[in-house]
XYZ file of N, CA and C in Angstrom:
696
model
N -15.774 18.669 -4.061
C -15.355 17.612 -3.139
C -13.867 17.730 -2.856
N -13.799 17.478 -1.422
C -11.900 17.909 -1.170
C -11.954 16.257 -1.245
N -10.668 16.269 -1.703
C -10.175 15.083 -2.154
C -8.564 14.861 -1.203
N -8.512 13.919 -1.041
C -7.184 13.496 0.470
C -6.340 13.526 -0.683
N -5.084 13.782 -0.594
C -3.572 14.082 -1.168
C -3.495 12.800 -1.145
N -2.858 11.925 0.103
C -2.656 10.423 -0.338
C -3.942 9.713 0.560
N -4.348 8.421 0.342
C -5.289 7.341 0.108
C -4.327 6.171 0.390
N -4.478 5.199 1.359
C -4.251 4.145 1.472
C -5.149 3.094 1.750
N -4.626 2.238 0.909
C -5.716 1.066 0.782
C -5.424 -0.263 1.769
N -6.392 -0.678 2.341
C -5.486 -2.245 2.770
C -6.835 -3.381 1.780
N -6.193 -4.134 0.952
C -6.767 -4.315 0.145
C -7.292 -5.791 0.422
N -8.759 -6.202 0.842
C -8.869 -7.438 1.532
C -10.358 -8.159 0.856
N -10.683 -9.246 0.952
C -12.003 -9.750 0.450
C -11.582 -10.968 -0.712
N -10.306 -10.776 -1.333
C -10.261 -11.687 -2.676
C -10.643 -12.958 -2.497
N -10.287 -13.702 -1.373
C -10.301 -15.131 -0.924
C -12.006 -15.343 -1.258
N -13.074 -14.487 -0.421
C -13.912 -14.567 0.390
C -14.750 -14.230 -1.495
N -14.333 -13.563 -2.176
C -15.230 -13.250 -3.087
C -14.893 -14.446 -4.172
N -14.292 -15.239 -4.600
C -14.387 -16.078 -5.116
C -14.778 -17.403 -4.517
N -14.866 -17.367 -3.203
C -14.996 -18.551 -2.637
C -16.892 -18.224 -2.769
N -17.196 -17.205 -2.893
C -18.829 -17.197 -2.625
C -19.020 -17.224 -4.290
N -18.347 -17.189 -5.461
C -18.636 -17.685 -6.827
C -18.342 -19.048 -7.297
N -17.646 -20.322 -5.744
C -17.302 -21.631 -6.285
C -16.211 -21.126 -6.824
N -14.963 -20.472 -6.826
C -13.874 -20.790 -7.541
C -12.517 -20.350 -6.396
N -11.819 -21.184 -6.853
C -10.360 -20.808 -6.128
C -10.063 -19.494 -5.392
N -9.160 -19.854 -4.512
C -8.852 -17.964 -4.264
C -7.276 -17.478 -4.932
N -6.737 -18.353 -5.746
C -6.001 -17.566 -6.707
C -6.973 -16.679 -7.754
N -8.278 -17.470 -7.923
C -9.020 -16.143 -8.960
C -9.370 -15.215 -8.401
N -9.846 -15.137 -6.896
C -9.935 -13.616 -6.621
C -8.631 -12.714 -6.282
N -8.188 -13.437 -6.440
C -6.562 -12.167 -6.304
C -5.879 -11.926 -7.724
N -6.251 -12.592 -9.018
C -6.122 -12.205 -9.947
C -7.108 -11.159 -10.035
N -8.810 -11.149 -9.680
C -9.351 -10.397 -10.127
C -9.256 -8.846 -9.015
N -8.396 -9.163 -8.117
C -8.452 -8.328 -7.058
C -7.080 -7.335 -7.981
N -6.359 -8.034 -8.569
C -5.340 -7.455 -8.972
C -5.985 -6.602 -10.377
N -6.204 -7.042 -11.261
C -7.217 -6.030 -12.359
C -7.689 -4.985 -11.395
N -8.800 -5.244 -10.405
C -9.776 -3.904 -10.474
C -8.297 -3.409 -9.234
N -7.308 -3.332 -9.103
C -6.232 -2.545 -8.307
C -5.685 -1.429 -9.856
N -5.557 -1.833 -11.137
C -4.943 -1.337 -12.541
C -6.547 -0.520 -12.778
N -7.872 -0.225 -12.742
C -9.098 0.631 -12.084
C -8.771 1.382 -11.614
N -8.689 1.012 -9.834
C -9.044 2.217 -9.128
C -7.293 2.836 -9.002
N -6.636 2.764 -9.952
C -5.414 3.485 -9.551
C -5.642 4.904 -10.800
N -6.578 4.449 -12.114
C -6.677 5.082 -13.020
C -8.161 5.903 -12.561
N -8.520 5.467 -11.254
C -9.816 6.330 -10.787
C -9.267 7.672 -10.365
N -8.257 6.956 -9.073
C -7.630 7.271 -8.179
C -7.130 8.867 -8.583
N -6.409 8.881 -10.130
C -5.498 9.981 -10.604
C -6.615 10.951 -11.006
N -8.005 10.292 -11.809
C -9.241 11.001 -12.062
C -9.118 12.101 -11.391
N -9.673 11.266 -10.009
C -9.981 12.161 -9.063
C -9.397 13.153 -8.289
N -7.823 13.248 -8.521
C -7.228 13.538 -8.111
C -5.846 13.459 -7.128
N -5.992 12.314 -6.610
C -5.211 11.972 -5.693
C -3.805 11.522 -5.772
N -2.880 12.201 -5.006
C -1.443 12.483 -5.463
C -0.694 11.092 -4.814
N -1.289 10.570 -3.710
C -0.564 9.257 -3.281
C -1.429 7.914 -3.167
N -1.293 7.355 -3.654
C -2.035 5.439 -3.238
C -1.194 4.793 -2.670
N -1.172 3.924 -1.689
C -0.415 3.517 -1.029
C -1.486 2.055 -0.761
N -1.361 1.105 -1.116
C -1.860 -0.278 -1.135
C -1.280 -1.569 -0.556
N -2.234 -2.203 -0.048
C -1.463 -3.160 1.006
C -2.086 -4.584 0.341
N -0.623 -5.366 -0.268
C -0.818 -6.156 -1.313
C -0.200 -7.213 -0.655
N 0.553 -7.686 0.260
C 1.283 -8.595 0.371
C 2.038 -8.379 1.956
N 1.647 -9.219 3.434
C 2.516 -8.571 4.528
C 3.496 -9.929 4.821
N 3.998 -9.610 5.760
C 4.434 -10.474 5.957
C 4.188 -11.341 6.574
N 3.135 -11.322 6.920
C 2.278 -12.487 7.698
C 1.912 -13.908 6.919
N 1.553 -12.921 5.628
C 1.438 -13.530 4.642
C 2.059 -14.852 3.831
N 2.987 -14.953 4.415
C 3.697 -16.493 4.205
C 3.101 -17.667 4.784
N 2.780 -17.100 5.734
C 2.323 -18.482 6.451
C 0.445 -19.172 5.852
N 0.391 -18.299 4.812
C -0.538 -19.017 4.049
C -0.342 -20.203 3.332
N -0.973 -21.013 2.790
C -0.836 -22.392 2.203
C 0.186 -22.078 1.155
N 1.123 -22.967 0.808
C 1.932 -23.059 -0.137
C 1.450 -22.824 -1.538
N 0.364 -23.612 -1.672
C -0.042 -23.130 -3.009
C -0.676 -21.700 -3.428
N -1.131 -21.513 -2.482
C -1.829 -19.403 -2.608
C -0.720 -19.080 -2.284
N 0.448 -18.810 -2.279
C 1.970 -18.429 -1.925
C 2.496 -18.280 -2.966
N 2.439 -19.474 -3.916
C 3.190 -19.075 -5.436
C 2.387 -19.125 -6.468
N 0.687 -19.065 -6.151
C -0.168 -18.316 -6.200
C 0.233 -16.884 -6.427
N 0.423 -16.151 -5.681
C 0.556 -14.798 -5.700
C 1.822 -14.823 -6.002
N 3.202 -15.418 -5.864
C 4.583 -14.719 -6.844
C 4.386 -15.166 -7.979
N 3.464 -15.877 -8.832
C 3.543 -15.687 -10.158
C 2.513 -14.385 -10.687
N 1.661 -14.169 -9.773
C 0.690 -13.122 -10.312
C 1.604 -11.720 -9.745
N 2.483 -11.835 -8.841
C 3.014 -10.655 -8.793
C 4.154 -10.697 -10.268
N 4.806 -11.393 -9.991
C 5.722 -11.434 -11.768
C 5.162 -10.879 -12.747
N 3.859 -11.633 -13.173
C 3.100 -10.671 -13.961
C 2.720 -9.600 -14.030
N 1.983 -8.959 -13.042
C 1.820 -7.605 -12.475
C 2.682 -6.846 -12.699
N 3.930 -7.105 -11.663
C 5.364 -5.661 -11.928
C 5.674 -5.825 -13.403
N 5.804 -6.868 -14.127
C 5.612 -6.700 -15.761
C 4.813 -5.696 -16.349
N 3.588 -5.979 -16.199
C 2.527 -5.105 -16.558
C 2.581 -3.867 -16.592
N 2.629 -3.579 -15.043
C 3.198 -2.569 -14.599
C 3.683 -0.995 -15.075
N 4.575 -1.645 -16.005
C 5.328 -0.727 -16.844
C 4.603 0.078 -17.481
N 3.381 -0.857 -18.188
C 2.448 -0.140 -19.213
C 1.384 0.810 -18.641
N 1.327 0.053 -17.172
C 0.155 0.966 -16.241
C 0.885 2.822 -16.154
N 2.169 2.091 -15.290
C 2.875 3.433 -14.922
C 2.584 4.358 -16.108
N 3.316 4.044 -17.634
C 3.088 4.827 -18.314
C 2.166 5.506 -18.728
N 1.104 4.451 -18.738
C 0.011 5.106 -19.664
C -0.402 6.505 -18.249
N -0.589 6.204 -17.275
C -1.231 6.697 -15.912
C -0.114 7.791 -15.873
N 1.395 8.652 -16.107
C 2.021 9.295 -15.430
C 2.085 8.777 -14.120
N 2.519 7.861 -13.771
C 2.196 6.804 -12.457
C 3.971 6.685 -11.676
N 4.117 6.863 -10.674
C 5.483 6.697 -10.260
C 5.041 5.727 -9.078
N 5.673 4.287 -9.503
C 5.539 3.413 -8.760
C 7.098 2.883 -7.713
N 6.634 2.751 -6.278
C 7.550 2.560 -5.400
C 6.918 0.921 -4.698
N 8.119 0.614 -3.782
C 7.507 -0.950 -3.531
C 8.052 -0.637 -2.158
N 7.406 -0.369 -0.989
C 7.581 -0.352 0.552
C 7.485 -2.025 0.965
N 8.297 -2.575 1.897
C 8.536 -3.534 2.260
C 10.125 -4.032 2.225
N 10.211 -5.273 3.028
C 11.258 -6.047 2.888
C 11.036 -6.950 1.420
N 11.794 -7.067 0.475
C 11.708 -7.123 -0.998
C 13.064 -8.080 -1.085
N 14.187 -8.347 -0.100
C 15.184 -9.075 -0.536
C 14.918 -10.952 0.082
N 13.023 -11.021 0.934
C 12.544 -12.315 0.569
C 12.020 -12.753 -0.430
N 12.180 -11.977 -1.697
C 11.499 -12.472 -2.522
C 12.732 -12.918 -3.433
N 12.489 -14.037 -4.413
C 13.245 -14.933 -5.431
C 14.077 -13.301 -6.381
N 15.083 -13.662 -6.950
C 15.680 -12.465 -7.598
C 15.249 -11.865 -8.573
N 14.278 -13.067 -9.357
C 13.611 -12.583 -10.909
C 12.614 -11.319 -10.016
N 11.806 -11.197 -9.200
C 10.888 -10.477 -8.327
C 11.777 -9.230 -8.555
N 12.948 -9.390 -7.433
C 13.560 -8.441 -6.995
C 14.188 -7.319 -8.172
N 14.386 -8.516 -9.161
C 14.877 -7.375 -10.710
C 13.818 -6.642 -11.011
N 12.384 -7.492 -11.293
C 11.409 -6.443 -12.185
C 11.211 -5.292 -10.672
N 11.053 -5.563 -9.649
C 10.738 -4.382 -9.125
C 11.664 -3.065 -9.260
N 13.226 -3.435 -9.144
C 14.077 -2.127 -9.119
C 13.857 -1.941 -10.832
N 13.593 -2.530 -11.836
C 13.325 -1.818 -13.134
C 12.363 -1.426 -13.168
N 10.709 -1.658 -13.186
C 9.545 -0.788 -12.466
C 9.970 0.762 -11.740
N 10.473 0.592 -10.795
C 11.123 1.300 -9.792
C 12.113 2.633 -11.013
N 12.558 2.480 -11.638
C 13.683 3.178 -12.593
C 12.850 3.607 -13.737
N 11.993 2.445 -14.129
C 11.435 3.053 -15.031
C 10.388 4.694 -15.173
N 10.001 4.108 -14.178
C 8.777 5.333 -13.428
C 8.815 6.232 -12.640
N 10.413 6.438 -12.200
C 10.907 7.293 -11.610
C 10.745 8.854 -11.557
N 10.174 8.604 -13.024
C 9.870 10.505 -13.326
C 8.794 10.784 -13.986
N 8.141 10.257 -13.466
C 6.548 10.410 -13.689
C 5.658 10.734 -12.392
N 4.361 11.809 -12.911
C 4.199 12.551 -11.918
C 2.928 12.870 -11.256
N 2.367 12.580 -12.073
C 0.731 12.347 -12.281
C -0.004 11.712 -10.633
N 0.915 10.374 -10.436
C 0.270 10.074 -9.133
C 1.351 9.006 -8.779
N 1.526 8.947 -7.443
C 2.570 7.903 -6.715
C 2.431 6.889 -6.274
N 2.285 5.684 -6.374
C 1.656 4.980 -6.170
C 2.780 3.536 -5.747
N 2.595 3.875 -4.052
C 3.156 2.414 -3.294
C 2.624 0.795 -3.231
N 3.444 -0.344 -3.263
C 2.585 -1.153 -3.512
C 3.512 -1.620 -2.305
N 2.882 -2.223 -0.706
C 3.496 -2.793 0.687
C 3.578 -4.369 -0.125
N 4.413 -4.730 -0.362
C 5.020 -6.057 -0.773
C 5.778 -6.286 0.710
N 5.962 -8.089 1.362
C 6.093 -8.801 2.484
C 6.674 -7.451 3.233
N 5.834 -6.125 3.758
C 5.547 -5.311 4.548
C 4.844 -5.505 5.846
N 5.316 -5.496 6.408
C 4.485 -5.241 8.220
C 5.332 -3.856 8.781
N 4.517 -3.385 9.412
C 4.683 -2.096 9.861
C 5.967 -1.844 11.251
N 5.663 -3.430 12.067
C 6.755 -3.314 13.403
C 8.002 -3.653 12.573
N 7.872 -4.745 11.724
C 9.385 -4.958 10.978
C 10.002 -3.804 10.320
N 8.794 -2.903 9.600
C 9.696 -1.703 9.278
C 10.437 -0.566 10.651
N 9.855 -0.860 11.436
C 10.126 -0.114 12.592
C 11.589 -0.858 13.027
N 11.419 -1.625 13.216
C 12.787 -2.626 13.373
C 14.037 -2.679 12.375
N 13.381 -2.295 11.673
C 14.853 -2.062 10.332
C 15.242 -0.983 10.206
N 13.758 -0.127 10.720
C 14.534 1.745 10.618
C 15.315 1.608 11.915
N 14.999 0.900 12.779
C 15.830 1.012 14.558
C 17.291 0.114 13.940
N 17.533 -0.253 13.171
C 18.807 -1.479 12.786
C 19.635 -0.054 12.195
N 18.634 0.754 11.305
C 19.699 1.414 10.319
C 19.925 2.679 11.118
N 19.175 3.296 12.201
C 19.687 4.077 13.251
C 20.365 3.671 14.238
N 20.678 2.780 14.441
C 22.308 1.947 15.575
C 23.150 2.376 14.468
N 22.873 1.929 13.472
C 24.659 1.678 12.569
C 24.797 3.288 12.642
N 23.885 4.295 12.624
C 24.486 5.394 12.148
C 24.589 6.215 13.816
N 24.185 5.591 14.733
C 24.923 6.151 16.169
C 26.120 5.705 16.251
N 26.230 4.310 16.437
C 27.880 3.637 16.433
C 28.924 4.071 15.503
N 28.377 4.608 14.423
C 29.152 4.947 13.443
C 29.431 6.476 13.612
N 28.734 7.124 14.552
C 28.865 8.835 14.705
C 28.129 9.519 13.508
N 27.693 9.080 12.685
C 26.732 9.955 11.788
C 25.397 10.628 12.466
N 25.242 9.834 13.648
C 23.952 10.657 14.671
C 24.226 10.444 15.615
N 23.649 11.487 16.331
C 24.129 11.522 17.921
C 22.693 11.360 18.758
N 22.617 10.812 19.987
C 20.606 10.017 20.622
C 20.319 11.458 20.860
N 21.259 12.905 21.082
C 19.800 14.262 20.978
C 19.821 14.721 19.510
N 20.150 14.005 18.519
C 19.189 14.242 17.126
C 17.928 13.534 17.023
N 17.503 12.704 17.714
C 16.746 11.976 17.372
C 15.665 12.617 17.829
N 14.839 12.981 16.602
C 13.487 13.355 16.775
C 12.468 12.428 15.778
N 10.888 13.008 16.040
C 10.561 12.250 14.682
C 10.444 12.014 13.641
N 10.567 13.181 13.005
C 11.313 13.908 11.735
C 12.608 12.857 11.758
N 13.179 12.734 12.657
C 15.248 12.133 12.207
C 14.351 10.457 12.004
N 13.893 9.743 12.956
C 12.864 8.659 12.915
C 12.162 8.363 11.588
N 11.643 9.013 11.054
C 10.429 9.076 9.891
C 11.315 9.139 8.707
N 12.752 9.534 8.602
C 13.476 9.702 7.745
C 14.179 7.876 7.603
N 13.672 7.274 8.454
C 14.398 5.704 8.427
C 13.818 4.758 7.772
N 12.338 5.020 7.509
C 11.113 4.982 7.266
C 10.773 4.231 5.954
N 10.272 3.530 5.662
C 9.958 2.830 3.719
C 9.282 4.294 3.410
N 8.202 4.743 3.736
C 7.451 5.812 3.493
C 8.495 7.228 3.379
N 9.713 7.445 3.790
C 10.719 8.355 4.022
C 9.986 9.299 3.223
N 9.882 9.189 1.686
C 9.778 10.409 1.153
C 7.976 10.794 0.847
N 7.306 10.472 1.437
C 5.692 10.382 1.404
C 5.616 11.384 2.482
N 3.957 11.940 2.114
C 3.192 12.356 2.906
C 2.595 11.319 3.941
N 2.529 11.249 5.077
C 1.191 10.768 5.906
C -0.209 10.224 5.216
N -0.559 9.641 5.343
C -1.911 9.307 4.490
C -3.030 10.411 5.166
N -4.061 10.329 4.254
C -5.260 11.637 5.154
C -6.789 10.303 5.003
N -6.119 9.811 4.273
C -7.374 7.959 4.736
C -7.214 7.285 4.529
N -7.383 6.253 5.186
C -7.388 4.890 5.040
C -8.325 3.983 5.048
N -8.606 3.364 3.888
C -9.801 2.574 3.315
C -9.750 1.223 3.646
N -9.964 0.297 4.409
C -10.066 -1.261 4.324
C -11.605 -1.939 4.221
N -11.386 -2.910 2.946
C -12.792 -3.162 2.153
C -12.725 -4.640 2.809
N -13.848 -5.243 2.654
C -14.474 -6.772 2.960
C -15.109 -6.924 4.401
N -15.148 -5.732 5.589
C -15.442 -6.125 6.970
C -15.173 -5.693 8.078
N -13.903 -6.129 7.373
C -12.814 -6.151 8.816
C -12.644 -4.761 9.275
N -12.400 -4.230 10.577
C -12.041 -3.263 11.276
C -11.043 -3.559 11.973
N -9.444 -3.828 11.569
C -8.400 -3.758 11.786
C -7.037 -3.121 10.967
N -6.009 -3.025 11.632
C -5.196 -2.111 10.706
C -4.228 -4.075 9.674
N -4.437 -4.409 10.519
C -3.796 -5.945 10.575
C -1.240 -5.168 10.261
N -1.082 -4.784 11.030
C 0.434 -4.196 11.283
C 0.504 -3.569 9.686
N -0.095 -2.326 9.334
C -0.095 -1.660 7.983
C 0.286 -0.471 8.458
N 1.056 0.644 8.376
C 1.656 1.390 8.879
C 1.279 2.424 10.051
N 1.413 1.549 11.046
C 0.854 2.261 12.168
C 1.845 3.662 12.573
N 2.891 3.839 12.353
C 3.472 5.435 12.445
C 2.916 6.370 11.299
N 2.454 5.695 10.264
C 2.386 7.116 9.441
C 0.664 7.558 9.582
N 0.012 6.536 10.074
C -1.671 6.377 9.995
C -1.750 7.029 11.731
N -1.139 7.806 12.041
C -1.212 8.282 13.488
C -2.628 9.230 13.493
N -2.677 10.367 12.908
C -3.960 11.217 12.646
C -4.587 10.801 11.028
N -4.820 9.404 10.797
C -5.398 9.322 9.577
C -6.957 8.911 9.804
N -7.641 9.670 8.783
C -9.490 8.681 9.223
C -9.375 7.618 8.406
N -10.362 6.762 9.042
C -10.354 5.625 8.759
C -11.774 4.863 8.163
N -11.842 4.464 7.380
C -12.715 4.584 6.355
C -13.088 2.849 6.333
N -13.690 1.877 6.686
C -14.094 0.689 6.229
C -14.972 0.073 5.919
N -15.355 -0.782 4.920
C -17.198 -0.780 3.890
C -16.639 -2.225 4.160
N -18.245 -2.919 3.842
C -18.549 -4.410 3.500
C -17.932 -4.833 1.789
N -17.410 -4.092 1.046
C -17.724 -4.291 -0.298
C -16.100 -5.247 -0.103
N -16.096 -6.399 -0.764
C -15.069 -7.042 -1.164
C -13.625 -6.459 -2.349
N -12.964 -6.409 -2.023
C -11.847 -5.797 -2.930
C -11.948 -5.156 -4.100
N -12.476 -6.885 -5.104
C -12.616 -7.333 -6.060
C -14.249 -6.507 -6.649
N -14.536 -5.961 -6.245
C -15.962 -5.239 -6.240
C -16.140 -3.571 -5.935
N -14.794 -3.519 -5.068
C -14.084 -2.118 -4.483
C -14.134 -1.356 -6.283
N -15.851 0.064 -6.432
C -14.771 0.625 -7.840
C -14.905 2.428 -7.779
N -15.243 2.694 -8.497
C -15.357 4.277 -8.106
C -16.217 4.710 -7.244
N -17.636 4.007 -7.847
C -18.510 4.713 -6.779
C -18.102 4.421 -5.425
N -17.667 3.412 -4.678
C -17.061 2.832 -3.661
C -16.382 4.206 -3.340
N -14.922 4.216 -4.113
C -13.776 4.983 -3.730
C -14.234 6.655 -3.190
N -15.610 7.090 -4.224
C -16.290 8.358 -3.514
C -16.833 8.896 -2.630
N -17.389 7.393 -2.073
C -18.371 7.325 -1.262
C -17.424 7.304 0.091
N -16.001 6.779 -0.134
C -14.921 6.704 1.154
C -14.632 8.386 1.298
N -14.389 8.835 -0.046
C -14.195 10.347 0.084
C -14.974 11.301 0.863
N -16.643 10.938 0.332
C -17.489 11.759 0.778
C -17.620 11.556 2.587
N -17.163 10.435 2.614
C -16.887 9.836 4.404
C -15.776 11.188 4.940
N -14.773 11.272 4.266
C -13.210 11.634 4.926
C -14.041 13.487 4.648
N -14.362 13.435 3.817
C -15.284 15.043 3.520
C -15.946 15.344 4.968
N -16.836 14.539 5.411
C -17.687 14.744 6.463
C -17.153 14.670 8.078
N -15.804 14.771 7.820
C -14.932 14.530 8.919
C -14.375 16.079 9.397
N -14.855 16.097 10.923
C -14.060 17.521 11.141
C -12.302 17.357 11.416
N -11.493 17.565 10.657
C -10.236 17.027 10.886
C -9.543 18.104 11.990
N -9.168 17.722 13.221
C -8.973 18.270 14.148
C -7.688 17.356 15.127
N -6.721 18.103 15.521
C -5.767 17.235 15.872
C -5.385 17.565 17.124
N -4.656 16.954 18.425
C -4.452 17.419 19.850
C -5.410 16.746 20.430
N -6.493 16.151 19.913
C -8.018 15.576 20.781
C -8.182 16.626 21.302
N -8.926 17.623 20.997
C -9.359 18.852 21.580
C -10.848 19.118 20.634
């Protein structure tokens, strides 16, 4: 089985799977968060050199206050955790997104996460924290003005290579699939520049339910794909 280099997840269903067991939807995003510490230890099984997971956008605020700090205490916990995942896994964990809305205790464990796991190699693994894809586009276009006005680039360097270098993803491969679980057939603003020639992979199975056999069965999908680029 050829197996995709990197795998991106948009990770969806938690609400919807505890709400069909009678319980809160802080429990399915706790339990969405466990089987994420799974399929990351599937993920390396099998091979796969990048995960790239969509945990948090920025849309995402405008959810109810209480599923809001809902999820920054379960993220606190998590990038805690974290540490032990990275290690045990050879796991080098990065955090794509705008990261300076979050409270500072957040912002510390991520750059120590971030340091800690820095040199570990096994598998790479992004987590899109208050990420949307046009805002990153908008911040790489903020940090390419300062460096025209400033003469560090001139508008005929700009290619997409000089572009892609502005990028949260900067030092990543392209994804070769992209998996979204619970339904939906949307990207909902998850990195639409780097998902340009990516297949796209989406099942009924809820997040929280998302486990290996799932993750193979996306493979054996991206397997059966003639990958061909130009539309030709």
């Amino acid at each position: 089985m050829r197996v995709p280099n990197h795998i991106a997840i948009i990770l969806d269903g938690n609400g919807r799977w505890a709400k069909k067991r009678g319980m809160p939807r802080s429990f399915g995003h706790v339990k969405g968060c466990e089987n994420l510490e799974d399929i990351c230890e599937v993920a390396k099984e099998l091979g796969v050199k990048y995960l790239t997971v969509y945990a948090f956008s920025t849309e995402n605020w405008k959810r109810s206050k209480e599923e809001v700090d809902g999820l920054m205490k379960l993220f606190r916990n998590y990038l805690k955790k974290c540490i032990k995942i990275s290690q045990k896994n050879n796991m080098r964990v990065k955090v794509i997104g705008d990261i300076t809305a979050f409270d500072s205790d957040i912002q510390e464990s991520i750059e120590k996460l971030e340091d800690f796991s820095k040199d570990f190699t096994d598998l790479h693994f992004q987590i899109a924290l208050n990420y949307g894809s046009r805002d990153e586009m908008v911040r790489a276009m903020r940090h390419m003005a300062d460096d025209l006005s400033s003469g560090n680039l001139s508008k005929d360097e700009i290619t997409e290579e000089v572009f892609n270098g502005y990028l949260d993803t900067k030092e990543l491969p392209d994804p070769d699939l992209m998996i979204r679980t619970s339904g939906e057939e949307r990207l909902s603003n998850f990195m639409l520049w780097q998902l340009a020639y990516t297949e796209f992979y989406f099942t009924d199975v809820l997040w929280p339910d998302f486990n290996k056999k799932e993750l193979i069965k996306a493979i054996e999908y991206y397997n059966g794909r003639d990958r061909r680029f130009g539309g030709i």
